[in-house]
Each structure stands twice: as structure tokens, then as C-alpha cells.
mmCIF file of C-alpha atoms and ligand atoms in Angstrom:
data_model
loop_
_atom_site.group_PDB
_atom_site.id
_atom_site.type_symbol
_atom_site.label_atom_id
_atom_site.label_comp_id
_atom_site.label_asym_id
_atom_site.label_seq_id
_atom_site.Cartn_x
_atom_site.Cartn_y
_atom_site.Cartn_z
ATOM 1 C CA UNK A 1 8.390 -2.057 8.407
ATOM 2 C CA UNK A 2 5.962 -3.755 6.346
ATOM 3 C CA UNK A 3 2.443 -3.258 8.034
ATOM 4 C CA UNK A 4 -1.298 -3.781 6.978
ATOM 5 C CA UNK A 5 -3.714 -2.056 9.471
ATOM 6 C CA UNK A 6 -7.251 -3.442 10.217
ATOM 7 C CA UNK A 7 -9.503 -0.481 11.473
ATOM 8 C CA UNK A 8 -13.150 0.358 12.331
ATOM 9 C CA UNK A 9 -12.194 3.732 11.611
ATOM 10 C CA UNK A 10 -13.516 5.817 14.392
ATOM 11 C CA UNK A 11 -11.859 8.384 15.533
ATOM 12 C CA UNK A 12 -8.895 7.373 17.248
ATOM 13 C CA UNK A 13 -8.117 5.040 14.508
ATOM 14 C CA UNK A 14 -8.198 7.650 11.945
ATOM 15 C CA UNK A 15 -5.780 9.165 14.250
ATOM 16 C CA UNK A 16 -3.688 6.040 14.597
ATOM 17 C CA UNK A 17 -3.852 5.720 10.774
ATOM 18 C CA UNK A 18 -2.880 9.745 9.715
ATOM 19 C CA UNK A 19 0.569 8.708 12.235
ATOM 20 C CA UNK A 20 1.293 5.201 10.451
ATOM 21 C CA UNK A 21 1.081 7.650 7.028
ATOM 22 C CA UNK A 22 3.167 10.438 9.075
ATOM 23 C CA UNK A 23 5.926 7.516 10.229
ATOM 24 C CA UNK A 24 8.644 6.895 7.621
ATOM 25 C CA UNK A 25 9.511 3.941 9.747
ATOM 26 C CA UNK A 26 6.070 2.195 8.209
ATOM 27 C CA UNK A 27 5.300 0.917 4.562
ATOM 28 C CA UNK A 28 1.643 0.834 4.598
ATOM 29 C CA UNK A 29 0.587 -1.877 2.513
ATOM 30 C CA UNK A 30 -2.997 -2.107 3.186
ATOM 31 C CA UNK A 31 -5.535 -1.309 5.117
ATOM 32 C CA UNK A 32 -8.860 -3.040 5.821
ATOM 33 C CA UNK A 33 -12.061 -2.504 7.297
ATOM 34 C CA UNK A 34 -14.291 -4.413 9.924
ATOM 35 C CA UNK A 35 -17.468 -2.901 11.936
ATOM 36 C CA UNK A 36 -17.072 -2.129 15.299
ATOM 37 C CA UNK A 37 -17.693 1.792 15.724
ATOM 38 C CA UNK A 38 -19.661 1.566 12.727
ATOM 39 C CA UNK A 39 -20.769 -0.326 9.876
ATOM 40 C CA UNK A 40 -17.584 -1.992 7.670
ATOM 41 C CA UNK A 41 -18.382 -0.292 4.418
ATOM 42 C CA UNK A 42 -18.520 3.007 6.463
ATOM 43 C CA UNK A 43 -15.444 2.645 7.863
ATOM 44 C CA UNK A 44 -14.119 1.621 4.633
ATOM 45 C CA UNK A 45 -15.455 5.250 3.350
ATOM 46 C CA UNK A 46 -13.705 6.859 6.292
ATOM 47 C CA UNK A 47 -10.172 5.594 5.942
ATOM 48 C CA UNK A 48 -11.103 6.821 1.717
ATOM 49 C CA UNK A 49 -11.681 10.050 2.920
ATOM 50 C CA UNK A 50 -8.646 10.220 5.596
ATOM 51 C CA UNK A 51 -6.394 8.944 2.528
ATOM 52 C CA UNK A 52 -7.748 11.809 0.236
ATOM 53 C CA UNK A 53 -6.775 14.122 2.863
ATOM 54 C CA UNK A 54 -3.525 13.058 3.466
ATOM 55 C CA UNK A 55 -2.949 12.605 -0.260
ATOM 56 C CA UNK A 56 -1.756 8.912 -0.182
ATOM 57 C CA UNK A 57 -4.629 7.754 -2.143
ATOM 58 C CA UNK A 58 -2.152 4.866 -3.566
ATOM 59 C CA UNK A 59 -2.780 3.259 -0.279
ATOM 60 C CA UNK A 60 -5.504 0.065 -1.358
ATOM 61 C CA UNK A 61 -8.399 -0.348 1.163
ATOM 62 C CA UNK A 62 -10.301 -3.311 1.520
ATOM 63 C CA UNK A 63 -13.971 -3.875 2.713
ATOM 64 C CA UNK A 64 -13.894 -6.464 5.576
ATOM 65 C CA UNK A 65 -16.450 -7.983 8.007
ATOM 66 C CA UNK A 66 -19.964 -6.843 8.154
ATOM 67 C CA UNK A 67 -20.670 -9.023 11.062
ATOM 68 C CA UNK A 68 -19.059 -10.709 13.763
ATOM 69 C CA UNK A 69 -18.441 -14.273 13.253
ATOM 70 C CA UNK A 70 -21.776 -15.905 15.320
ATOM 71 C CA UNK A 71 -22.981 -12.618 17.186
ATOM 72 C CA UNK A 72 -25.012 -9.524 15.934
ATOM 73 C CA UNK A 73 -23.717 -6.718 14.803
ATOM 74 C CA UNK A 74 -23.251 -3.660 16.941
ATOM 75 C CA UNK A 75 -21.576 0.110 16.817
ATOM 76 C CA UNK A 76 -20.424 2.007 19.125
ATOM 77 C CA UNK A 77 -21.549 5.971 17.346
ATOM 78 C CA UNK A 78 -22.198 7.396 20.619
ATOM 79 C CA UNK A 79 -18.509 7.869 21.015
ATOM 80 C CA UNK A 80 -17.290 8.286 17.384
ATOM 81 C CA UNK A 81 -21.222 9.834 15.887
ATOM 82 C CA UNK A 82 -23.152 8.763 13.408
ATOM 83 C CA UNK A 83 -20.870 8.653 10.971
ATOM 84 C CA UNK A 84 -17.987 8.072 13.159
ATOM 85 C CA UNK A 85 -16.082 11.301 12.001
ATOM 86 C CA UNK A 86 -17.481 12.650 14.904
ATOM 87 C CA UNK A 87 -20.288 13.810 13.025
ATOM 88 C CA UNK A 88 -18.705 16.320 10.577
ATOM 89 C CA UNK A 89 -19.962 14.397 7.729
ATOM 90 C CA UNK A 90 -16.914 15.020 6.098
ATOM 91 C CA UNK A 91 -17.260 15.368 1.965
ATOM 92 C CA UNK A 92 -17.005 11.932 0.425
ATOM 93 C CA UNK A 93 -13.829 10.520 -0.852
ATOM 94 C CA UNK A 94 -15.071 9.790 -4.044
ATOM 95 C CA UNK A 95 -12.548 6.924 -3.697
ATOM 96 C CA UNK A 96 -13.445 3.386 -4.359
ATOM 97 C CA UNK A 97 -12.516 -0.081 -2.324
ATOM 98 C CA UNK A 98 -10.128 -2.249 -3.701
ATOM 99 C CA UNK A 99 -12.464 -5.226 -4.626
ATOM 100 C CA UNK A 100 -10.609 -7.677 -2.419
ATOM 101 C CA UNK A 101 -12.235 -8.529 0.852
ATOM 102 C CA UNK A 102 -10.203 -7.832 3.582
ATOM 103 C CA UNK A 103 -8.914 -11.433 4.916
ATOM 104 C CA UNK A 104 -8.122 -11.981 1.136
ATOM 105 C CA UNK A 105 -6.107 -9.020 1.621
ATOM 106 C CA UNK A 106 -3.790 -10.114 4.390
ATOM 107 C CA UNK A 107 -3.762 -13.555 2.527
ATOM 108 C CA UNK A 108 -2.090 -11.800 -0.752
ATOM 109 C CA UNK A 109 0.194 -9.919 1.070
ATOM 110 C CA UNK A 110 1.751 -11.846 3.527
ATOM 111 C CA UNK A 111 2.164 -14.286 0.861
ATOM 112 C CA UNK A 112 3.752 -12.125 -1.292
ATOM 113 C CA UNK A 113 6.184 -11.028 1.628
ATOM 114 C CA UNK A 114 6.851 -13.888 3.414
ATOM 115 C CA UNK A 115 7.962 -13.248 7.281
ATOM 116 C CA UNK A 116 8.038 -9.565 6.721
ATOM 117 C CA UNK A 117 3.979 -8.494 7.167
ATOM 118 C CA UNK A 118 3.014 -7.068 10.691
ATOM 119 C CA UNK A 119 -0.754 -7.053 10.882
ATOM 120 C CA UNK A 120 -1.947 -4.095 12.892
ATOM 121 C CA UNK A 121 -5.549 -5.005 13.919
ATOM 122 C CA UNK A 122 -7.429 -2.252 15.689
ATOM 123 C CA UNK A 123 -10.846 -3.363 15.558
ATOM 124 C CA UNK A 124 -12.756 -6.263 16.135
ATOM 125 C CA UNK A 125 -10.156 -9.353 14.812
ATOM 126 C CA UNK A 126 -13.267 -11.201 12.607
ATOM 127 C CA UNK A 127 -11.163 -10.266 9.827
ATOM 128 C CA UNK A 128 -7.949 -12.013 11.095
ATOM 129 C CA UNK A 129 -10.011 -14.822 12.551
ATOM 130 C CA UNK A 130 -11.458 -15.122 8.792
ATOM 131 C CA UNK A 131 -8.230 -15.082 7.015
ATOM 132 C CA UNK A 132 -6.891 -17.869 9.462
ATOM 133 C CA UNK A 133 -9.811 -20.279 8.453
ATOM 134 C CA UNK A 134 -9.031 -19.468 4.939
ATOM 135 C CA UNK A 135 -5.146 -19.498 5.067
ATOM 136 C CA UNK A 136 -4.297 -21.792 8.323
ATOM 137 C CA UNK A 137 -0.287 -21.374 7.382
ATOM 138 C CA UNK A 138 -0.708 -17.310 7.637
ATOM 139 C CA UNK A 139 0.860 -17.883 11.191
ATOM 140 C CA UNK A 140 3.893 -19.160 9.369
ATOM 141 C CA UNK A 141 3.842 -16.274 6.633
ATOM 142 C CA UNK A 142 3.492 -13.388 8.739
ATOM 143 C CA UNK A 143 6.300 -11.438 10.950
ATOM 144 C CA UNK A 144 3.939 -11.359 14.190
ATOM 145 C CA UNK A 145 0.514 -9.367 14.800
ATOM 146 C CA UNK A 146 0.534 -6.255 17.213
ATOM 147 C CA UNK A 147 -3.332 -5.545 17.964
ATOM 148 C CA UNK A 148 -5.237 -3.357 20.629
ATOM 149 C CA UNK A 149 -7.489 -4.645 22.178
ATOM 150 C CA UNK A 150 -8.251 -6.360 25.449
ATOM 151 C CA UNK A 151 -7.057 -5.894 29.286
ATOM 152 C CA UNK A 152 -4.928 -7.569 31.629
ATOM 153 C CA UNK A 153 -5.175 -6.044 34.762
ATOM 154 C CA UNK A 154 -7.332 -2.586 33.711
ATOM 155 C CA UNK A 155 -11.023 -2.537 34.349
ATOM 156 C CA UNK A 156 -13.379 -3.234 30.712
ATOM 157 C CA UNK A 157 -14.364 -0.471 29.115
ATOM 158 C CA UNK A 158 -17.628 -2.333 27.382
ATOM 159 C CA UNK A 159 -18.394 -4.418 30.695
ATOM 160 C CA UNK A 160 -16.548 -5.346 33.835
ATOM 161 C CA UNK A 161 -13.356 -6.749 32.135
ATOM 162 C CA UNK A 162 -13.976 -6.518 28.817
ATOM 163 C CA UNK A 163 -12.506 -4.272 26.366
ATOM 164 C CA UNK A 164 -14.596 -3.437 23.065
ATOM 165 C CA UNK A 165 -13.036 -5.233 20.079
ATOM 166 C CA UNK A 166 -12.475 -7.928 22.107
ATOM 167 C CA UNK A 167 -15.862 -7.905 22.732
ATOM 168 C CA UNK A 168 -17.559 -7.208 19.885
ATOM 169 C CA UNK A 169 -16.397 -10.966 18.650
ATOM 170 C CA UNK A 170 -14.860 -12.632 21.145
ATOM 171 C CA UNK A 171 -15.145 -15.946 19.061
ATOM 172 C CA UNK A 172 -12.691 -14.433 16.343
ATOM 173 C CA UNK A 173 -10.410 -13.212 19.149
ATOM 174 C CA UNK A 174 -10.294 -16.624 20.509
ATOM 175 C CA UNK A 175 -9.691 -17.623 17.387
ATOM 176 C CA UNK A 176 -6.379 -15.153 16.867
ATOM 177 C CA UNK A 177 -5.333 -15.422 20.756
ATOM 178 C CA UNK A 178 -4.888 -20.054 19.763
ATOM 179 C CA UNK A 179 -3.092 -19.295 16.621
ATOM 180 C CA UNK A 180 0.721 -19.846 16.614
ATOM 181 C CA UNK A 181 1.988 -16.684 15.715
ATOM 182 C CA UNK A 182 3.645 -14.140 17.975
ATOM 183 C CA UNK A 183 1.416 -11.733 18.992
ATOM 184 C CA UNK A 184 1.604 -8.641 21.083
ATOM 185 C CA UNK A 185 -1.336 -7.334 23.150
ATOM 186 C CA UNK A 186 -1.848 -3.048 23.498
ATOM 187 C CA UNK A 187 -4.443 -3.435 25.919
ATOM 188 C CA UNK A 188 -6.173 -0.870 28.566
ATOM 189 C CA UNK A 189 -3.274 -1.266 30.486
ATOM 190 C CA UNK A 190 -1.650 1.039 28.398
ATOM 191 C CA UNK A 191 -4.270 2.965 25.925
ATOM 192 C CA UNK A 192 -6.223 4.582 28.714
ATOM 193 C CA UNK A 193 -2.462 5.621 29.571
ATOM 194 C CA UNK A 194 -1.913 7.625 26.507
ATOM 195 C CA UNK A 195 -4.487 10.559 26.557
ATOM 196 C CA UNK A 196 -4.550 13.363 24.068
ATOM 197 C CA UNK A 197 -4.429 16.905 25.799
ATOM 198 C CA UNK A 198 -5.502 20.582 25.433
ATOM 199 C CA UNK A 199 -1.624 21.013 24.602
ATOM 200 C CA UNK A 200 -1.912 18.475 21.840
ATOM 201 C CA UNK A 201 -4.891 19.908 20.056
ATOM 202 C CA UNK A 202 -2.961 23.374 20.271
ATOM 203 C CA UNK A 203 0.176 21.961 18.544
ATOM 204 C CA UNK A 204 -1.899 20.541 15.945
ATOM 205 C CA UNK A 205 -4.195 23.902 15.717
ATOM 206 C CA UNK A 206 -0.385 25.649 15.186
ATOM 207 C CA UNK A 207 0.479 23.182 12.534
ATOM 208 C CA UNK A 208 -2.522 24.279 10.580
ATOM 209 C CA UNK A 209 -1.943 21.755 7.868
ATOM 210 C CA UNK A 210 -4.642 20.117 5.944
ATOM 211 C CA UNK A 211 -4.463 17.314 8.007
ATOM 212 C CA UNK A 212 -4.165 17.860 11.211
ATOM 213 C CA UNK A 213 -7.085 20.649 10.239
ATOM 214 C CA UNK A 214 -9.348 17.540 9.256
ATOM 215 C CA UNK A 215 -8.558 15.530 12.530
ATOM 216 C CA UNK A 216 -9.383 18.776 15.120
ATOM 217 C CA UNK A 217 -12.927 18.770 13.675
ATOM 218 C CA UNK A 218 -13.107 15.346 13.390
ATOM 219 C CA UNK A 219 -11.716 14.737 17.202
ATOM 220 C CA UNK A 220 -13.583 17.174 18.756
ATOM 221 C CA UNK A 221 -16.897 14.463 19.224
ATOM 222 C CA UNK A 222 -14.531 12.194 21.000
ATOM 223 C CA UNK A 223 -12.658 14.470 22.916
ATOM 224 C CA UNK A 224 -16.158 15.710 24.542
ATOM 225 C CA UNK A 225 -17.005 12.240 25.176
ATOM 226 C CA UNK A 226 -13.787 11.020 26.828
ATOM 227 C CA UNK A 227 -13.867 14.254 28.735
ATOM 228 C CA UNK A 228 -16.767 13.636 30.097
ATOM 229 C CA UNK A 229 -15.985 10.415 31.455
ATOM 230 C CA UNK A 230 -12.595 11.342 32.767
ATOM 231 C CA UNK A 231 -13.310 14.204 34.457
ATOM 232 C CA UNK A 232 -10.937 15.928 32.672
ATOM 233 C CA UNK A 233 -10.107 17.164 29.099
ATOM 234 C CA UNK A 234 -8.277 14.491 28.111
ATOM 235 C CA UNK A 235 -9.391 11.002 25.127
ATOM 236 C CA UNK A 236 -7.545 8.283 25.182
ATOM 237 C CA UNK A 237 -5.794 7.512 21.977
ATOM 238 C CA UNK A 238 -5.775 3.759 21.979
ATOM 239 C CA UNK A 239 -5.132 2.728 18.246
ATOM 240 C CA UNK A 240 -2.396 4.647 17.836
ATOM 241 C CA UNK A 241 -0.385 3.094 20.501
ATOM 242 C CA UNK A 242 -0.431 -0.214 18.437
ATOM 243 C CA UNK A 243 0.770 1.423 15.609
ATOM 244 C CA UNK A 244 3.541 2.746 17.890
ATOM 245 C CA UNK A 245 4.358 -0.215 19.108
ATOM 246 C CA UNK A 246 4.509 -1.958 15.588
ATOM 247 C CA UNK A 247 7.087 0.286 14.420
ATOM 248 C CA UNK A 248 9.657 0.391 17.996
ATOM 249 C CA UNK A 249 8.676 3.631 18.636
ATOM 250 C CA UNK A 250 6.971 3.657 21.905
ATOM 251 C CA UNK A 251 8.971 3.683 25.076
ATOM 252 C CA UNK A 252 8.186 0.088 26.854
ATOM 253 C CA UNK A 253 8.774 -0.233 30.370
ATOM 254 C CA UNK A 254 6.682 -3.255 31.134
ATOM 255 C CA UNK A 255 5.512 -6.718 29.151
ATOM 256 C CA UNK A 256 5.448 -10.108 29.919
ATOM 257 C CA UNK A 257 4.919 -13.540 27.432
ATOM 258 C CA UNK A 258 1.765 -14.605 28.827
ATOM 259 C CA UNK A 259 -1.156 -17.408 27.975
ATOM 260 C CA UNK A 260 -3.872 -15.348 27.196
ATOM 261 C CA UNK A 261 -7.329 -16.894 26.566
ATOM 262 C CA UNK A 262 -11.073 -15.088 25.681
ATOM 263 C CA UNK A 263 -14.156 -15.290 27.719
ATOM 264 C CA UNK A 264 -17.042 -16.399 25.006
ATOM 265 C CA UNK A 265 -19.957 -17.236 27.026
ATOM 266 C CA UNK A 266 -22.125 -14.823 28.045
ATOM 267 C CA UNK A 267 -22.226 -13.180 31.134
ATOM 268 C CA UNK A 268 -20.656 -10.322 33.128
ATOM 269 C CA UNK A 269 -17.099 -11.921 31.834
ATOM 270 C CA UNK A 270 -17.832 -12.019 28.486
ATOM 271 C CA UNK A 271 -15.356 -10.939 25.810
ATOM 272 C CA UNK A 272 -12.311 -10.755 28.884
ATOM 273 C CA UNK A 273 -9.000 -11.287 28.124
ATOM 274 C CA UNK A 274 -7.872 -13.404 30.622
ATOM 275 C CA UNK A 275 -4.052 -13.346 30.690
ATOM 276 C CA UNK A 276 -2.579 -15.853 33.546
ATOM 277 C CA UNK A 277 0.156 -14.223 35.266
ATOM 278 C CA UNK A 278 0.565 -16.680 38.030
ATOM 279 C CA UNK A 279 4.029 -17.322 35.972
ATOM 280 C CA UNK A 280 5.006 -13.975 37.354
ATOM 281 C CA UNK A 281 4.207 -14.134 41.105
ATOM 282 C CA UNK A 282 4.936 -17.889 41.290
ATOM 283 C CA UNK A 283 7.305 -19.388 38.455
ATOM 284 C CA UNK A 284 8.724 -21.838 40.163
ATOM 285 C CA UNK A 285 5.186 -23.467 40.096
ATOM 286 C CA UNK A 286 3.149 -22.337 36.864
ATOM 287 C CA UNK A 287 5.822 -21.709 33.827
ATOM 288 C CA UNK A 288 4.946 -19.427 30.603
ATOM 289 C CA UNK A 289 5.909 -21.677 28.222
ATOM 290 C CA UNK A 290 4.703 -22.122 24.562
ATOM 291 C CA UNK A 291 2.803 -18.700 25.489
ATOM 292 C CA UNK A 292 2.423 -16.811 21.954
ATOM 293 C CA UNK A 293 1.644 -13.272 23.639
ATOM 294 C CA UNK A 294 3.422 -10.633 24.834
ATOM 295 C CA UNK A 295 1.129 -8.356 27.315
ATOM 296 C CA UNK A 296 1.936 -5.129 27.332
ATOM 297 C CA UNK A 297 1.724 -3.671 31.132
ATOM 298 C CA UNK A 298 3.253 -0.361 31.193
ATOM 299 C CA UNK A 299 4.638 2.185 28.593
ATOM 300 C CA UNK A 300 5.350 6.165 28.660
ATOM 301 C CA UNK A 301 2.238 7.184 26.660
ATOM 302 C CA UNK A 302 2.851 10.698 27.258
ATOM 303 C CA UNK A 303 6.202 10.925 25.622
ATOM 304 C CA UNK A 304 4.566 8.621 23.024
ATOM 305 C CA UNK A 305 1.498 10.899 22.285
ATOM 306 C CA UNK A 306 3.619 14.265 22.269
ATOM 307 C CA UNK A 307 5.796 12.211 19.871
ATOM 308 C CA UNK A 308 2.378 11.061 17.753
ATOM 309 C CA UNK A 309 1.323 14.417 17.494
ATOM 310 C CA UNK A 310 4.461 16.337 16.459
ATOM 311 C CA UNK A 311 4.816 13.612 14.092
ATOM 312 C CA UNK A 312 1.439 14.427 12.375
ATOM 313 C CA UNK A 313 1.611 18.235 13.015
ATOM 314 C CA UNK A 314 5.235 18.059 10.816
ATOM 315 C CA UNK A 315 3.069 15.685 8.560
ATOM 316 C CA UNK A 316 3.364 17.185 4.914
ATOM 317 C CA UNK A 317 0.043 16.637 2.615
ATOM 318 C CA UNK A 318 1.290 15.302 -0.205
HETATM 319 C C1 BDR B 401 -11.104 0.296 20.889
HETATM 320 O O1 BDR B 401 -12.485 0.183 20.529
HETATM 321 C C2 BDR B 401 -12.726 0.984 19.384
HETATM 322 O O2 BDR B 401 -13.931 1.610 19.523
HETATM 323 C C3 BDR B 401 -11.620 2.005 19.366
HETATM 324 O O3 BDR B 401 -11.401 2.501 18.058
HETATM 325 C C4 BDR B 401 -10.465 1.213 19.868
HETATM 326 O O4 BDR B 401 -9.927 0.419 18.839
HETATM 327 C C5 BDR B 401 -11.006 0.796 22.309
HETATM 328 O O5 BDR B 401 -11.592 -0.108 23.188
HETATM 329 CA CA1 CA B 402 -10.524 0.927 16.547
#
């Protein structure tokens, strides 16, 4: 499967990225960068320095959004640090950008593979909302879009309902939620239901690859965070459950085609996905039809994360 990623790479989308490189299932064709846990250019640098690690350094990566379409910038480094490696400060990649911004990026390639490109968004979807204003027949050139990001029925994790890259530009996701391409949301629902364990940490500490010894440093920060919050030792893994869900390899047991629309104005609402489901409780009177999204409810995310982790611990540096 064709797929070009959009990440704020963070932690658990450096995670979600080393199992799209550990999944022969994807062909990565590019992967951009938007702010969201931190800067663009940063997370730009932090995909670089994943890629070195990995050795797949062929991979291009393009520098996206610095800013959300009409809001202010804003991170979120008290869950991935300061410089969202979970403050290992990492050495740098010594790798450079492609050159191409990243909306110019999605452009090129889902013109040059026409009804074959999944876009994988998961971050803040300014970059998707800018290649749409730029290219308004991407709908029509791309196979579908499989993002994380909102919540249907889960509490917010930024505010009451809202989920962060939803809410860090809630214009752009407006924006991607009205276009007419098929799109398939890996919300809350089902992220805060696929938690990296103890066990998982121990498979990867096992492994001892060069990889998987780059991520245990670099996961620790968020672990500690999550764990905190939770109660329990235990971070939710959300990004990598899109990229699971891209390729078919995640276990769905529950999703619906559902309008979904995005709170803009400000207020406790702000940046909510608000998915109408009164086509599920009463169809005969309110009908789903010429929805574009499919909502993803319910999944197994623990057979999915003990399949995400073997899959990177058997990961082999090339
Ligand atoms: C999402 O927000 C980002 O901080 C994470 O990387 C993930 O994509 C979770 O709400
Ligand atoms: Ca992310």
C-alpha cells in the first residue's frame, strides 16, 4: 500500500512511523511535517533522525506547516519534552529536508499515482487542508485518507470533547472533514484503547536492536506522563493505530459511515468532532447518506499493539 504519513513527530508518532518502516505491507512514499507537539522544522529533524536510525534514509521528508491556518501556534512538549524525543536530545541526523513543502508533497504524489495514495495524517491536518486549496481535485486523485484524530463518543483529551490535532486547527480539519474523499476517523474511541505495557517495553528491551534501543529512551518521557494520568503504567499509542488501520492490519470490530462536522468557535466545544449518529439509533428517521467518514468505534488494540511491537522488535536496521 502506497502511503504518505503527515506527523508532528512526538513520540508516539515516531513510534507509529518506526512500524509503517517495520510493515512490508506499506510503501512509504513520503513523509511530512506539521507542528503540533512541536515546532514543524523540529519535527521534520525528528522523523531525519528516526530515518537514520532505522537506516531508510531514502525515505524524502518534507517541511510542512509552521502555523495553523488562522490560530496561533502551540506545542504540546510537556508530554513529548522539549525536543519531543522525550528529551534525549538525540544526535542530529545530519539529514536534510527534501525542499518541497509538504502539501506540495501530497500534490506530486498522488498525482503521480493516481487512486493509489493513502494519506496517513497524524497531526494537525493544516497540511491536508493546504494541499486541498492548492489542488481541489486531490479528493479525486487519492485512494482515501485514514487520520487520528478526533472523538466520537470518548471524552477530549485537550478540552471537554476535543481531541488535540483536531484542535490545534480545527479550521483545516473542517476543511478535510467537507472534502469528498473517503475518509476514516482513528479517534479516542480507539487510541486511548491501545496502550503500550511494561510487557511491551520488555519485548523491545529483548530485541535489543538499534531501533527499538532508540525508541525505549526516547518513550520513556511519555510513558511517565501517560502513567501518571492513567494510574497505571500504561501510554496510549495513538498514531500507530492509523497506520494500522491504513494497511488492514488492525482487528475492527466496530465503525460506522457517519457525517462528521468540527466545532470552530471558541468555547468549551471547540475543536469537537461532532459525528451524528442519530442514523444509528433511529434510521428510519435521520439516514447516513452522502456521509464521507467512516468512525471508528471499537477495535482490539491489544492484539494490535503486541502485533506493533513484535513487528518493530523483529525490525532489522538496515
Ligand atoms: C494526538 O496528538 C498528538 O500529540 C499525538 O502525537 C497524537 O497524534 C493525540 O491526541
Ligand atoms: Ca501525532
Amino acid at each position: 500500500m502506497k502511503i504518505v504519513l503527515d506527523c508532528d513527530t512526538g513520540i508516539d508518532d515516531a513510534v507509529a512511523i518506526a512500524y509503517a518502516l517495520a510493515c512490508p505491507e506499506a510503501e512509504i512514499l513520503g513523509i511530512g511535517s506539521v507542528l503540533g507537539n512541536v515546532e514543524s522544522d523540529l519535527a521534520a529533524e525528528n522523523t531525519l533522525k528516526l530515518l537514520k536510525v532505522a537506516g531508510r534514509t531514502e525515505v524524502p521528508v518534507a517541511l510542512g506547516a509552521h502555523r495553523p491556518l488562522v490560530r496561533p501556534p502551540g506545542y504540546a512538549k510537556f508530554v513529548h519534552g522539549e525536543d519531543g524525543l522525550g528529551n534525549t536530545y538525540m544526535p542530529p541526523s545530519g539529514l536534510s529536508v527534501s525542499g518541497e513543502h509538504a502539501a506540495d508533497q501530497i500534490i506530486r504524489l498522488a498525482r503521480q499515482h493516481p487512486g493509489e495514495v493513502t494519506l496517513v495524517p497524524v497531526g494537525r491536518l493544516t497540511n491536508l487542508a493546504l494541499a486541498l486549496h492548492k489542488e481541489p481535485q486531490l479528493p479525486s486523485l487519492v485512494k482515501g485518507v485514514v487520520l487520528m484524530g478526533g472523538a466520537a463518543t470518548a471524552p477530549g483529551n485537550v478540552g471537554p470533547v476535543a481531541e488535540a490535532n483536531i484542535w490545534g486547527d480545527p479550521e483545516a480539519a473542517s476543511v478535510v472533514f467537507a472534502a469528498p474523499w473517503p475518509i476514516t476517523m482513528v479517534g479516542l474511541d480507539v487510541t486511548m484503547a491501545s496502550l503500550l505495557l511494561e510487557k511491551h517495553l520488555e519485548c523491545w528491551r529483548e530485541a535489543d536492536t538499534p531501533l527499538t534501543r532508540w525508541l525505549l529512551a526516547v518513550v520513556d518521557f511519555y510513558f511517565e506522563y501517560y502513567s501518571a494520568s492513567f494510574g497505571r503504567r500504561a501510554c496510549a499509542m495513538h498514531d500507530s493505530v492509523a497506520v494500522g488501520i491504513a494497511l488492514g492490519l488492525v482487528m475492527e470490530q466496530e465503525s460506522h459511515l457517519l457525517p462528521v462536522s468540527v466545532v470552530t468557535h471558541d468555547g468549551p466545544a471547540m475543536g469537537q468532532t461532532v459525528v451524528d449518529r442519530r442514523p444509528l439509533v433511529t434510521p428510519g428517521r435521520y439516514s447516513a447518506e452522502g456521509a464521507n467518514t467512516r468512525v471508528m468505534m471499537k477495535i482490539d488494540g491489544e492484539a494490535f499493539i503486541d502485533h506493533m511491537v513484535e513487528r518493530i522488535a523483529l525490525y532489522q536496521v538496515r
